[in-house]
């Protein structure tokens, strides 16, 4: 009888170890993370030592170190990045991290040279392939296919047109995002995670249109945000899930720490690197957002 109970106890322990395994995904707009070398493909002269921002090696590597500090604190298994100039910058960032990350970077078509990238821990996410797809607007989507907790998943990293561009461009990109996501879910029947700077505050109307599960929506409804503008917090950075039958949402949030903020008499907001053309040495004008998922029995 004791042997039977011991066996059952060990079996339950093993099941407990296998069940409810978790993985975390995050997104971070790192705000104009340029190197100091002039590009021959676009005008980045402002981000050179002689340019408007006097963007020298010291300022550049401080930015790299600061962003690495945030990502080391977030400790996500998969991280989407926006506004990172090129592969050189991605490599410098990966070298500065205390955590071992692999990366995906494909040069995009943004006229200002601001690309997307994906960092991932190879023992937590198995990357299979990556490519860019058209957004119908100014910046392409970064697509990454792989396995998370033994399940096939598709990740789309995006940076929709700025609020300073036309609403038509942003709507066109949203339509493409919806169409591409629906196609993947319908034809391949795998979950799609969308990580990105949407440049608008998500609400129930947009949720109904896109059909995405938006766990962070409850935070936006309480007035929390990832970006501070016009004297209010707005959740313009988000993580959506579509076609999800493999995972449960265990947690989600906006990552915020005091060292990421600037404080004045009237406001507390993310401390950006520049205020207009004045260098203030902040990390980014955005805060990271994150999502934790779990699956009972990884395949």
CSV table of C-alpha atoms in Angstrom, one decimal:
chain,number,residue,atom,x,y,z
A,1,UNK,CA,0.0,0.0,0.0
A,2,UNK,CA,2.8,2.4,0.9
A,3,UNK,CA,4.5,1.6,-2.5
A,4,UNK,CA,1.2,2.4,-4.3
A,5,UNK,CA,0.9,5.7,-2.4
A,6,UNK,CA,4.5,6.6,-3.1
A,7,UNK,CA,4.0,5.8,-6.8
A,8,UNK,CA,0.9,8.0,-6.9
A,9,UNK,CA,2.6,10.8,-5.1
A,10,UNK,CA,5.5,10.7,-7.5
A,11,UNK,CA,3.1,10.6,-10.5
A,12,UNK,CA,1.2,13.6,-9.2
A,13,UNK,CA,4.5,15.5,-8.6
A,14,UNK,CA,5.5,14.8,-12.2
A,15,UNK,CA,2.1,15.9,-13.5
A,16,UNK,CA,2.5,19.1,-11.4
A,17,UNK,CA,5.9,19.7,-12.9
A,18,UNK,CA,4.5,19.3,-16.4
A,19,UNK,CA,1.4,21.3,-15.9
A,20,UNK,CA,0.9,25.0,-16.1
A,21,UNK,CA,4.2,25.8,-17.7
A,22,UNK,CA,4.5,29.6,-18.4
A,23,UNK,CA,6.1,31.8,-21.1
A,24,UNK,CA,6.2,35.6,-21.2
A,25,UNK,CA,6.1,37.9,-24.2
A,26,UNK,CA,6.8,41.6,-24.2
A,27,UNK,CA,6.8,44.6,-26.5
A,28,UNK,CA,8.9,47.8,-26.2
A,29,UNK,CA,9.2,50.8,-28.4
A,30,UNK,CA,12.8,51.9,-27.7
A,31,UNK,CA,12.4,55.4,-29.2
A,32,UNK,CA,14.7,56.2,-32.0
A,33,UNK,CA,17.5,53.8,-31.1
A,34,UNK,CA,20.0,54.9,-33.8
A,35,UNK,CA,23.7,54.2,-34.1
A,36,UNK,CA,26.1,57.1,-34.8
A,37,UNK,CA,27.0,56.2,-38.4
A,38,UNK,CA,25.3,58.0,-41.3
A,39,UNK,CA,23.2,55.8,-43.5
A,40,UNK,CA,23.3,55.8,-47.3
A,41,UNK,CA,19.7,54.7,-47.6
A,42,UNK,CA,17.8,57.3,-45.6
A,43,UNK,CA,18.5,60.6,-43.8
A,44,UNK,CA,19.6,59.9,-40.2
A,45,UNK,CA,22.0,62.9,-40.1
A,46,UNK,CA,20.3,64.2,-36.9
A,47,UNK,CA,21.6,61.0,-35.1
A,48,UNK,CA,25.3,61.6,-35.8
A,49,UNK,CA,28.0,63.5,-33.8
A,50,UNK,CA,27.7,66.5,-36.0
A,51,UNK,CA,23.9,66.4,-36.3
A,52,UNK,CA,21.1,68.2,-34.6
A,53,UNK,CA,21.1,65.8,-31.6
A,54,UNK,CA,24.9,65.6,-31.3
A,55,UNK,CA,24.4,61.8,-31.1
A,56,UNK,CA,27.9,60.6,-30.2
A,57,UNK,CA,29.3,57.3,-29.0
A,58,UNK,CA,28.8,58.2,-25.3
A,59,UNK,CA,25.1,59.0,-25.8
A,60,UNK,CA,24.6,55.9,-28.0
A,61,UNK,CA,26.1,53.4,-25.6
A,62,UNK,CA,24.2,55.0,-22.6
A,63,UNK,CA,21.0,54.3,-24.6
A,64,UNK,CA,22.1,50.7,-25.3
A,65,UNK,CA,22.9,50.2,-21.6
A,66,UNK,CA,19.6,51.7,-20.4
A,67,UNK,CA,17.4,49.7,-22.8
A,68,UNK,CA,19.4,46.5,-21.8
A,69,UNK,CA,18.7,47.4,-18.1
A,70,UNK,CA,15.0,47.5,-18.7
A,71,UNK,CA,14.9,44.3,-20.7
A,72,UNK,CA,16.9,42.5,-18.1
A,73,UNK,CA,14.4,43.6,-15.5
A,74,UNK,CA,11.4,42.6,-17.6
A,75,UNK,CA,13.0,39.1,-18.2
A,76,UNK,CA,10.5,38.2,-20.9
A,77,UNK,CA,11.1,35.0,-23.0
A,78,UNK,CA,10.2,36.8,-26.2
A,79,UNK,CA,10.5,40.6,-26.8
A,80,UNK,CA,9.3,42.6,-29.8
A,81,UNK,CA,11.1,45.9,-30.4
A,82,UNK,CA,10.2,48.9,-32.4
A,83,UNK,CA,12.3,51.9,-33.6
A,84,UNK,CA,15.6,50.1,-33.6
A,85,UNK,CA,17.7,51.3,-36.6
A,86,UNK,CA,19.6,48.2,-37.9
A,87,UNK,CA,21.2,44.9,-37.1
A,88,UNK,CA,24.3,46.6,-35.7
A,89,UNK,CA,22.2,48.2,-33.0
A,90,UNK,CA,20.4,44.9,-32.3
A,91,UNK,CA,23.8,43.2,-31.8
A,92,UNK,CA,25.0,45.9,-29.5
A,93,UNK,CA,21.9,45.6,-27.4
A,94,UNK,CA,22.1,41.8,-27.2
A,95,UNK,CA,25.8,42.0,-26.1
A,96,UNK,CA,24.8,44.5,-23.4
A,97,UNK,CA,22.1,42.2,-22.0
A,98,UNK,CA,22.8,40.0,-19.0
A,99,UNK,CA,20.4,37.5,-20.3
A,100,UNK,CA,21.2,35.4,-23.3
A,101,UNK,CA,19.0,36.3,-26.2
A,102,UNK,CA,18.9,35.3,-29.9
A,103,UNK,CA,17.5,37.9,-32.3
A,104,UNK,CA,15.5,38.3,-35.5
A,105,UNK,CA,16.0,41.4,-37.6
A,106,UNK,CA,15.1,42.1,-41.2
A,107,UNK,CA,15.7,45.5,-42.7
A,108,UNK,CA,12.4,47.1,-43.4
A,109,UNK,CA,11.2,49.9,-45.7
A,110,UNK,CA,10.6,52.6,-43.2
A,111,UNK,CA,11.7,55.9,-44.8
A,112,UNK,CA,13.2,57.0,-41.5
A,113,UNK,CA,15.2,53.8,-41.0
A,114,UNK,CA,13.3,52.6,-37.9
A,115,UNK,CA,13.1,48.8,-38.0
A,116,UNK,CA,11.4,46.1,-35.9
A,117,UNK,CA,13.2,43.2,-34.2
A,118,UNK,CA,12.4,40.2,-32.0
A,119,UNK,CA,14.6,38.9,-29.2
A,120,UNK,CA,14.0,35.5,-27.8
A,121,UNK,CA,15.5,32.9,-25.4
A,122,UNK,CA,16.4,29.9,-27.5
A,123,UNK,CA,15.5,27.5,-24.7
A,124,UNK,CA,12.1,29.1,-24.2
A,125,UNK,CA,11.0,29.8,-27.8
A,126,UNK,CA,12.1,27.7,-30.9
A,127,UNK,CA,12.3,30.0,-33.9
A,128,UNK,CA,11.6,28.4,-37.3
A,129,UNK,CA,11.4,31.2,-39.8
A,130,UNK,CA,10.9,34.9,-40.2
A,131,UNK,CA,9.9,37.3,-42.9
A,132,UNK,CA,8.3,40.7,-43.6
A,133,UNK,CA,4.8,41.2,-44.9
A,134,UNK,CA,3.2,44.3,-46.3
A,135,UNK,CA,1.1,46.5,-43.9
A,136,UNK,CA,-0.4,48.5,-46.8
A,137,UNK,CA,1.2,51.6,-45.2
A,138,UNK,CA,4.6,53.0,-44.2
A,139,UNK,CA,6.1,50.1,-42.2
A,140,UNK,CA,6.0,46.4,-42.8
A,141,UNK,CA,5.1,43.7,-40.3
A,142,UNK,CA,7.7,41.4,-38.9
A,143,UNK,CA,6.5,37.8,-38.9
A,144,UNK,CA,8.1,35.1,-36.8
A,145,UNK,CA,7.0,31.4,-36.8
A,146,UNK,CA,8.1,29.1,-34.0
A,147,UNK,CA,7.1,26.9,-31.0
A,148,UNK,CA,6.1,28.1,-27.6
A,149,UNK,CA,5.6,25.4,-24.9
A,150,UNK,CA,5.5,22.8,-27.7
A,151,UNK,CA,2.8,24.5,-29.7
A,152,UNK,CA,3.1,26.1,-33.1
A,153,UNK,CA,2.6,29.9,-32.9
A,154,UNK,CA,2.8,32.9,-35.2
A,155,UNK,CA,4.1,36.2,-33.9
A,156,UNK,CA,3.6,39.5,-35.7
A,157,UNK,CA,5.6,42.6,-34.5
A,158,UNK,CA,4.2,45.8,-35.8
A,159,UNK,CA,4.5,49.6,-35.6
A,160,UNK,CA,1.5,51.3,-37.1
A,161,UNK,CA,1.6,54.7,-38.7
A,162,UNK,CA,2.1,57.6,-36.4
A,163,UNK,CA,-0.7,59.8,-35.1
A,164,UNK,CA,1.0,62.6,-37.2
A,165,UNK,CA,0.2,60.6,-40.3
A,166,UNK,CA,-3.3,60.2,-41.8
A,167,UNK,CA,-5.9,58.1,-40.1
A,168,UNK,CA,-6.4,56.5,-43.5
A,169,UNK,CA,-2.9,55.0,-43.4
A,170,UNK,CA,-3.4,53.6,-39.9
A,171,UNK,CA,-6.8,52.1,-40.9
A,172,UNK,CA,-5.2,50.5,-43.9
A,173,UNK,CA,-2.5,48.9,-41.8
A,174,UNK,CA,-5.2,47.7,-39.3
A,175,UNK,CA,-7.2,46.1,-42.1
A,176,UNK,CA,-4.0,44.3,-43.3
A,177,UNK,CA,-3.3,43.2,-39.8
A,178,UNK,CA,-6.8,41.8,-39.4
A,179,UNK,CA,-6.8,40.1,-42.8
A,180,UNK,CA,-3.3,38.5,-42.3
A,181,UNK,CA,-4.2,37.3,-38.8
A,182,UNK,CA,-7.5,35.8,-39.8
A,183,UNK,CA,-5.8,34.0,-42.8
A,184,UNK,CA,-3.2,32.4,-40.5
A,185,UNK,CA,-5.8,31.3,-37.9
A,186,UNK,CA,-8.2,30.0,-40.6
A,187,UNK,CA,-5.7,28.1,-42.7
A,188,UNK,CA,-3.2,26.9,-40.2
A,189,UNK,CA,-5.2,26.9,-37.0
A,190,UNK,CA,-2.5,28.2,-34.7
A,191,UNK,CA,-2.5,31.0,-32.3
A,192,UNK,CA,-1.3,34.4,-33.4
A,193,UNK,CA,0.4,36.9,-31.0
A,194,UNK,CA,0.5,40.5,-32.1
A,195,UNK,CA,3.1,42.7,-30.4
A,196,UNK,CA,3.2,46.3,-31.3
A,197,UNK,CA,2.9,50.1,-31.1
A,198,UNK,CA,-0.6,50.7,-32.5
A,199,UNK,CA,-0.5,54.5,-32.2
A,200,UNK,CA,-4.0,54.5,-30.9
A,201,UNK,CA,-5.7,53.6,-27.7
A,202,UNK,CA,-7.4,50.2,-27.9
A,203,UNK,CA,-11.1,50.2,-27.0
A,204,UNK,CA,-14.0,47.8,-27.2
A,205,UNK,CA,-15.0,49.2,-30.6
A,206,UNK,CA,-11.6,48.3,-32.1
A,207,UNK,CA,-11.7,45.0,-30.3
A,208,UNK,CA,-15.0,44.2,-31.9
A,209,UNK,CA,-13.6,45.1,-35.4
A,210,UNK,CA,-10.3,43.2,-35.1
A,211,UNK,CA,-11.6,40.2,-33.1
A,212,UNK,CA,-8.5,39.9,-31.0
A,213,UNK,CA,-8.3,38.9,-27.4
A,214,UNK,CA,-6.9,42.0,-25.6
A,215,UNK,CA,-6.0,41.2,-22.0
A,216,UNK,CA,-4.5,44.6,-21.5
A,217,UNK,CA,-7.8,46.3,-22.3
A,218,UNK,CA,-8.9,46.2,-18.7
A,219,UNK,CA,-5.9,48.3,-17.7
A,220,UNK,CA,-6.7,50.9,-20.4
A,221,UNK,CA,-10.2,51.1,-19.0
A,222,UNK,CA,-8.7,52.0,-15.6
A,223,UNK,CA,-6.7,54.8,-17.1
A,224,UNK,CA,-3.3,53.1,-17.2
A,225,UNK,CA,-1.1,53.5,-20.3
A,226,UNK,CA,2.3,52.9,-21.9
A,227,UNK,CA,2.6,56.5,-23.3
A,228,UNK,CA,1.9,59.9,-21.8
A,229,UNK,CA,0.6,62.6,-24.1
A,230,UNK,CA,-1.8,65.6,-23.8
A,231,UNK,CA,-1.8,65.2,-20.0
A,232,UNK,CA,-3.1,61.7,-20.1
A,233,UNK,CA,-1.9,58.1,-20.2
A,234,UNK,CA,-2.7,56.1,-23.3
A,235,UNK,CA,-2.2,52.4,-24.0
A,236,UNK,CA,-0.9,52.7,-27.5
A,237,UNK,CA,1.5,49.7,-27.1
A,238,UNK,CA,-0.3,46.4,-26.8
A,239,UNK,CA,-0.2,42.6,-27.1
A,240,UNK,CA,-3.2,40.8,-28.8
A,241,UNK,CA,-4.0,37.1,-29.2
A,242,UNK,CA,-6.0,35.6,-32.0
A,243,UNK,CA,-7.1,32.0,-32.5
A,244,UNK,CA,-5.9,30.9,-29.1
A,245,UNK,CA,-7.0,27.5,-28.0
A,246,UNK,CA,-3.6,26.4,-26.6
A,247,UNK,CA,-2.9,28.9,-23.9
A,248,UNK,CA,-4.4,30.5,-20.9
A,249,UNK,CA,-3.6,34.1,-20.0
A,250,UNK,CA,-1.9,34.0,-16.6
A,251,UNK,CA,-0.9,37.7,-16.3
A,252,UNK,CA,-0.4,40.9,-18.2
A,253,UNK,CA,0.7,44.4,-17.5
A,254,UNK,CA,2.6,47.5,-18.2
A,255,UNK,CA,6.2,47.4,-16.8
A,256,UNK,CA,7.1,50.6,-14.9
A,257,UNK,CA,9.9,51.5,-12.5
A,258,UNK,CA,11.0,54.8,-11.1
A,259,UNK,CA,14.2,54.9,-13.1
A,260,UNK,CA,12.2,54.9,-16.3
A,261,UNK,CA,10.3,58.1,-15.4
A,262,UNK,CA,10.7,61.8,-15.2
A,263,UNK,CA,8.9,63.8,-12.6
A,264,UNK,CA,7.9,67.5,-12.6
A,265,UNK,CA,5.5,69.4,-10.4
A,266,UNK,CA,2.5,68.4,-12.5
A,267,UNK,CA,3.3,65.1,-14.2
A,268,UNK,CA,5.1,61.8,-14.0
A,269,UNK,CA,5.8,60.3,-17.4
A,270,UNK,CA,8.3,58.1,-19.2
A,271,UNK,CA,11.6,60.0,-19.6
A,272,UNK,CA,12.4,60.3,-23.2
A,273,UNK,CA,15.9,60.6,-24.6
A,274,UNK,CA,15.3,64.1,-26.0
A,275,UNK,CA,12.8,66.8,-25.2
A,276,UNK,CA,12.5,68.5,-28.6
A,277,UNK,CA,16.2,68.9,-29.4
A,278,UNK,CA,17.4,69.0,-25.8
A,279,UNK,CA,19.2,65.9,-24.6
A,280,UNK,CA,17.8,64.8,-21.3
A,281,UNK,CA,19.2,61.3,-21.3
A,282,UNK,CA,16.0,59.3,-20.6
A,283,UNK,CA,15.5,55.7,-21.8
A,284,UNK,CA,12.4,55.9,-23.9
A,285,UNK,CA,9.1,57.8,-24.2
A,286,UNK,CA,7.2,54.4,-24.1
A,287,UNK,CA,6.9,51.8,-21.3
A,288,UNK,CA,7.1,48.0,-22.1
A,289,UNK,CA,4.0,45.9,-22.0
A,290,UNK,CA,4.0,42.2,-21.3
A,291,UNK,CA,1.8,39.1,-21.4
A,292,UNK,CA,2.3,35.7,-19.5
A,293,UNK,CA,0.7,32.6,-21.0
A,294,UNK,CA,0.5,29.1,-19.7
A,295,UNK,CA,-0.3,25.7,-21.0
A,296,UNK,CA,-1.1,22.6,-18.9
A,297,UNK,CA,0.6,20.0,-21.0
A,298,UNK,CA,3.2,21.1,-23.5
A,299,UNK,CA,3.2,18.8,-26.5
